[in-house]
C-alpha positions as a Python dict, from the first residue, in 0.01 Angstrom:
ca = {
    (1, 'T'): (0, 0, 0),
    (2, 'V'): (108, 354, -66),
    (3, 'R'): (36, 631, 183),
    (4, 'Q'): (8, 995, 98),
    (5, 'Q'): (-52, 1268, 345),
    (6, 'L'): (-235, 1583, 241),
    (7, 'T'): (-302, 1838, 517),
    (8, 'G'): (-388, 1588, 789),
    (9, 'V'): (-608, 1360, 573),
    (10, 'H'): (-471, 1011, 500),
    (11, 'F'): (-538, 825, 178),
    (12, 'I'): (-468, 453, 148),
    (13, 'S'): (-436, 322, -203),
    (14, 'T'): (-521, -39, -271),
    (15, 'T'): (-402, -247, -563),
    (16, 'Q'): (-648, -68, -788),
    (17, 'P'): (-546, 296, -825),
    (18, 'S'): (-903, 415, -883),
    (19, 'L'): (-1021, 298, -537),
    (20, 'S'): (-901, 507, -248),
    (21, 'V'): (-1032, 507, 105),
    (22, 'Q'): (-1036, 829, 300),
    (23, 'L'): (-962, 784, 671),
    (24, 'Q'): (-984, 1045, 942),
    (25, 'P'): (-927, 900, 1287),
    (26, 'S'): (-1121, 1169, 1469),
    (27, 'A'): (-1419, 1138, 1233),
    (28, 'L'): (-1428, 759, 1273),
    (29, 'T'): (-1423, 770, 1651),
    (30, 'M'): (-1682, 1048, 1662),
    (31, 'S'): (-1917, 858, 1431),
    (32, 'H'): (-1870, 541, 1636),
    (33, 'L'): (-1940, 735, 1953),
    (34, 'A'): (-2254, 888, 1802),
    (35, 'R'): (-2384, 547, 1688),
    (36, 'T'): (-2331, 387, 2028),
    (37, 'Y'): (-2493, 683, 2202),
    (38, 'V'): (-2800, 657, 1977),
    (39, 'K'): (-2823, 284, 2052),
    (40, 'F'): (-2798, 358, 2424),
    (41, 'L'): (-3077, 615, 2403),
    (42, 'Q'): (-3301, 375, 2210),
    (43, 'Q'): (-3246, 100, 2465),
    (44, 'S'): (-3310, 332, 2759),
    (45, 'K'): (-3643, 443, 2611),
    (46, 'T'): (-3768, 86, 2584),
    (47, 'S'): (-3668, -17, 2938),
    (48, 'T'): (-3927, 37, 3205),
    (49, 'L'): (-3886, 91, 3577),
    (50, 'G'): (-3974, -273, 3641),
    (51, 'Q'): (-3693, -392, 3416),
    (52, 'V'): (-3445, -163, 3586),
    (53, 'R'): (-3545, -293, 3929),
    (54, 'Q'): (-3507, -651, 3811),
    (55, 'M'): (-3149, -577, 3707),
    (56, 'S'): (-3047, -513, 4069),
    (57, 'A'): (-2949, -807, 4281),
    (58, 'G'): (-3211, -982, 4486),
    (59, 'H'): (-3214, -908, 4857),
    (60, 'D'): (-3198, -1189, 5104),
    (61, 'P'): (-3445, -1145, 5390),
    (62, 'D'): (-3174, -1265, 5629),
    (63, 'G'): (-2909, -1027, 5489),
    (64, 'W'): (-2898, -833, 5815),
    (65, 'K'): (-2745, -1138, 5984),
    (66, 'M'): (-2439, -1116, 5760),
    (67, 'W'): (-2392, -746, 5842),
    (68, 'K'): (-2433, -820, 6214),
    (69, 'K'): (-2155, -1079, 6192),
    (70, 'V'): (-1935, -839, 5991),
    (71, 'F'): (-1987, -568, 6254),
    (72, 'F'): (-1890, -792, 6546),
    (73, 'L'): (-1608, -982, 6372),
    (74, 'V'): (-1452, -692, 6177),
    (75, 'G'): (-1587, -358, 6298),
    (76, 'I'): (-1540, -398, 6673),
    (77, 'P'): (-1182, -537, 6647),
    (78, 'V'): (-1082, -253, 6412),
    (79, 'I'): (-1218, 5, 6658),
    (80, 'V'): (-1038, -160, 6951),
    (81, 'L'): (-707, -189, 6764),
    (82, 'G'): (-731, 174, 6653),
    (83, 'H'): (-788, 281, 7012),
    (84, 'V'): (-491, 77, 7135),
    (85, 'N'): (-272, 221, 6859),
    (86, 'A'): (-374, 579, 6931),
    (87, 'F'): (-375, 579, 7310),
    (88, 'G'): (-215, 260, 7440),
    (89, 'M'): (108, 271, 7241),
    (90, 'S'): (169, 643, 7299),
    (91, 'D'): (495, 740, 7472),
    (92, 'G'): (375, 1086, 7577),
    (93, 'S'): (628, 1276, 7369),
    (94, 'E'): (352, 1458, 7183),
    (95, 'H'): (265, 1642, 7505),
    (96, 'M'): (612, 1793, 7543),
    (97, 'A'): (665, 2151, 7429),
    (98, 'P'): (886, 2191, 7123),
    (99, 'E'): (1228, 2350, 7167),
    (100, 'F'): (1215, 2730, 7164),
    (101, 'V'): (1398, 2895, 6875),
    (102, 'P'): (1394, 3280, 6883),
    (103, 'Y'): (1321, 3353, 6518),
    (104, 'D'): (1296, 3726, 6436),
    (105, 'H'): (983, 3689, 6222),
    (106, 'L'): (777, 3504, 6486),
    (107, 'R'): (596, 3637, 6794),
    (108, 'I'): (629, 4005, 6694),
    (109, 'R'): (447, 4236, 6939),
    (110, 'T'): (419, 4591, 6802),
    (111, 'K'): (116, 4657, 7021),
    (112, 'G'): (-7, 4470, 7326),
    (113, 'F'): (-324, 4263, 7330),
    (114, 'P'): (-621, 4452, 7480),
    (115, 'W'): (-666, 4197, 7761),
    (116, 'G'): (-456, 4083, 8052),
    (117, 'D'): (-92, 4192, 8049),
    (118, 'G'): (-99, 4242, 7669),
    (119, 'N'): (160, 3972, 7606),
    (120, 'H'): (-63, 3662, 7611),
    (121, 'S'): (-305, 3586, 7326),
    (122, 'L'): (-672, 3525, 7402),
    (123, 'I'): (-634, 3146, 7370),
    (124, 'H'): (-283, 3126, 7518),
    (125, 'N'): (-160, 2788, 7642),
    (126, 'N'): (132, 2817, 7885),
    (127, 'H'): (261, 2473, 7790),
    (128, 'L'): (259, 2500, 7409),
    (129, 'N'): (252, 2873, 7318),
    (130, 'A'): (579, 3058, 7360),
    (131, 'L'): (608, 3427, 7443),
    (132, 'P'): (854, 3649, 7250),
    (133, 'N'): (1130, 3571, 7502),
    (134, 'G'): (1058, 3197, 7541),
    (135, 'Y'): (830, 2960, 7728),
    (136, 'E'): (695, 3054, 8068),
    (137, 'E'): (862, 2875, 8356),
    (138, 'H'): (643, 2612, 8516),
    (139, 'E'): (667, 2536, 8886),
    (140, 'E'): (540, 2184, 8934),
}
């Protein structure tokens, strides 16, 4: 076969020079898409609500028993293991205050807060929130 390309349109010549087939990939896929969409629309018009409901799986009247077993055999152990992982295996390091580093761009106070001594924010936490000069000393 001999291929010639003319401005994006491909021609394929067969053994007979007078017969040539014009192929455009985008046109072929678009026409195929249009045909399948029309078939889909025709099929959806003929189906009734009863046919659609018959396509779904049948429901077992004792199906709740399976979900009860799944809850007790899978759900409860997953909840318990998640609780043990989150609280039982904790070493307490997440409750320690991070090391204070006096960066110049953090904790800038150009004007005091309008409550208290003006140095503590409204939701200040002595253990986790540092003041401009460092953490407050705790007497425990």
